[in-house]
Amino acid sequence: MNTNERLSIAFKGLKDGIHEFRFSKSDKFFENLDYSEFEKGNIEVFVTLDKKTQYLSMDIIISGQVYVSCDRCLDMFYMPFEFNGTLIVKFSVDLENNNDEMIILSPNDFEVDITHYVYESVCLSLPVKRIHPEDKRGKSTCNKEMIKKLKILNNQSVHNEIDPRWDKLKNFNNN
Ligand SMILES: [Zn+2]
């Protein structure tokens, strides 16, 4: 893991109050996460950190695009996304209570790593169905040739599915 590609915010020396951080990451960010579903992408992360005496509150805006496979034509394309969330950081010796909106750090920690939070948020902000966007005239930008081929393949597999039933019928007649 290349530590340069991690998204960390050092808060220890900061005064109480508002602080802003900006990160720009590209392909290397995703390459460095061995669990990443994406190989390529660009992300902009904008963090507004409110440092309180007892905890940290972070408003996090993430925008950009990730390289995904289209569910309709299977071609790869860059899908844009936007995410807006709030992450709370609390301090405790009991580190068990981590969840999606809260990170528990030890009182000795001096920085908070939001790499995983950002990655998960990108995943959450993508639609379930990933399909090429429409162009200005409202027409699909999918690979038309590929869709034709997929349709032919689909029809073939429908025919193939019928075959086992014919086999059963044949067996029935033999009995
Ligand atoms: Zn497509």
PDB file of N, CA, C and O and ligand atoms in Angstrom, residues 70-75 77 130-133 140-143 147, ligand 1:
ATOM      1  N   CYS A  70     -20.691  -1.281 -18.828  1.00  0.00           N
ATOM      2  CA  CYS A  70     -22.105  -0.982 -19.030  1.00  0.00           C
ATOM      3  C   CYS A  70     -22.931  -2.271 -18.908  1.00  0.00           C
ATOM      4  O   CYS A  70     -22.577  -3.288 -19.505  1.00  0.00           O
ATOM      5  N   ASP A  71     -24.032  -2.218 -18.149  1.00  0.00           N
ATOM      6  CA  ASP A  71     -24.869  -3.407 -17.953  1.00  0.00           C
ATOM      7  C   ASP A  71     -25.644  -3.779 -19.213  1.00  0.00           C
ATOM      8  O   ASP A  71     -26.158  -4.879 -19.325  1.00  0.00           O
ATOM      9  N   ARG A  72     -25.755  -2.860 -20.162  1.00  0.00           N
ATOM     10  CA  ARG A  72     -26.542  -3.150 -21.358  1.00  0.00           C
ATOM     11  C   ARG A  72     -25.666  -3.649 -22.509  1.00  0.00           C
ATOM     12  O   ARG A  72     -25.978  -4.639 -23.142  1.00  0.00           O
ATOM     13  N   CYS A  73     -24.528  -2.946 -22.782  1.00  0.00           N
ATOM     14  CA  CYS A  73     -23.718  -3.333 -23.957  1.00  0.00           C
ATOM     15  C   CYS A  73     -22.344  -3.881 -23.579  1.00  0.00           C
ATOM     16  O   CYS A  73     -21.582  -4.285 -24.457  1.00  0.00           O
ATOM     17  N   LEU A  74     -22.024  -3.891 -22.285  1.00  0.00           N
ATOM     18  CA  LEU A  74     -20.764  -4.448 -21.751  1.00  0.00           C
ATOM     19  C   LEU A  74     -19.515  -3.622 -22.060  1.00  0.00           C
ATOM     20  O   LEU A  74     -18.426  -3.965 -21.610  1.00  0.00           O
ATOM     21  N   ASP A  75     -19.626  -2.542 -22.836  1.00  0.00           N
ATOM     22  CA  ASP A  75     -18.481  -1.656 -23.067  1.00  0.00           C
ATOM     23  C   ASP A  75     -18.127  -0.919 -21.771  1.00  0.00           C
ATOM     24  O   ASP A  75     -18.990  -0.681 -20.938  1.00  0.00           O
ATOM     25  N   PHE A  77     -17.060   2.436 -19.679  1.00  0.00           N
ATOM     26  CA  PHE A  77     -17.232   3.888 -19.802  1.00  0.00           C
ATOM     27  C   PHE A  77     -17.039   4.550 -18.439  1.00  0.00           C
ATOM     28  O   PHE A  77     -17.053   3.873 -17.406  1.00  0.00           O
ATOM     29  N   ARG A 130     -25.800   0.247 -14.174  1.00  0.00           N
ATOM     30  CA  ARG A 130     -24.831   1.176 -14.762  1.00  0.00           C
ATOM     31  C   ARG A 130     -24.950   1.101 -16.266  1.00  0.00           C
ATOM     32  O   ARG A 130     -24.578   0.109 -16.876  1.00  0.00           O
ATOM     33  N   ILE A 131     -25.495   2.171 -16.829  1.00  0.00           N
ATOM     34  CA  ILE A 131     -25.768   2.163 -18.263  1.00  0.00           C
ATOM     35  C   ILE A 131     -25.244   3.455 -18.880  1.00  0.00           C
ATOM     36  O   ILE A 131     -25.358   4.528 -18.277  1.00  0.00           O
ATOM     37  N   HIS A 132     -24.664   3.350 -20.093  1.00  0.00           N
ATOM     38  CA  HIS A 132     -24.175   4.522 -20.828  1.00  0.00           C
ATOM     39  C   HIS A 132     -25.203   5.658 -20.763  1.00  0.00           C
ATOM     40  O   HIS A 132     -26.388   5.418 -20.960  1.00  0.00           O
ATOM     41  N   PRO A 133     -24.746   6.858 -20.544  1.00  0.00           N
ATOM     42  CA  PRO A 133     -25.689   7.983 -20.506  1.00  0.00           C
ATOM     43  C   PRO A 133     -26.264   8.263 -21.901  1.00  0.00           C
ATOM     44  O   PRO A 133     -25.702   7.826 -22.907  1.00  0.00           O
ATOM     45  N   SER A 140     -29.415   6.773 -26.799  1.00  0.00           N
ATOM     46  CA  SER A 140     -28.473   5.926 -26.066  1.00  0.00           C
ATOM     47  C   SER A 140     -27.079   6.016 -26.688  1.00  0.00           C
ATOM     48  O   SER A 140     -26.937   6.076 -27.905  1.00  0.00           O
ATOM     49  N   THR A 141     -26.051   6.051 -25.858  1.00  0.00           N
ATOM     50  CA  THR A 141     -24.678   6.065 -26.379  1.00  0.00           C
ATOM     51  C   THR A 141     -24.037   4.684 -26.259  1.00  0.00           C
ATOM     52  O   THR A 141     -22.826   4.542 -26.292  1.00  0.00           O
ATOM     53  N   CYS A 142     -24.862   3.656 -26.084  1.00  0.00           N
ATOM     54  CA  CYS A 142     -24.355   2.286 -25.990  1.00  0.00           C
ATOM     55  C   CYS A 142     -23.755   1.845 -27.322  1.00  0.00           C
ATOM     56  O   CYS A 142     -24.053   2.409 -28.362  1.00  0.00           O
ATOM     57  N   ASN A 143     -22.936   0.817 -27.270  1.00  0.00           N
ATOM     58  CA  ASN A 143     -22.331   0.208 -28.451  1.00  0.00           C
ATOM     59  C   ASN A 143     -23.402  -0.613 -29.196  1.00  0.00           C
ATOM     60  O   ASN A 143     -23.777  -1.700 -28.770  1.00  0.00           O
ATOM     61  N   ILE A 147     -24.830  -4.596 -28.882  1.00  0.00           N
ATOM     62  CA  ILE A 147     -26.208  -4.916 -28.469  1.00  0.00           C
ATOM     63  C   ILE A 147     -26.836  -5.888 -29.455  1.00  0.00           C
ATOM     64  O   ILE A 147     -27.507  -6.849 -29.054  1.00  0.00           O
TER      65      ILE A 147
HETATM   66 ZN    ZN B   1     -23.739   0.685 -22.951  1.00  0.00          ZN
END
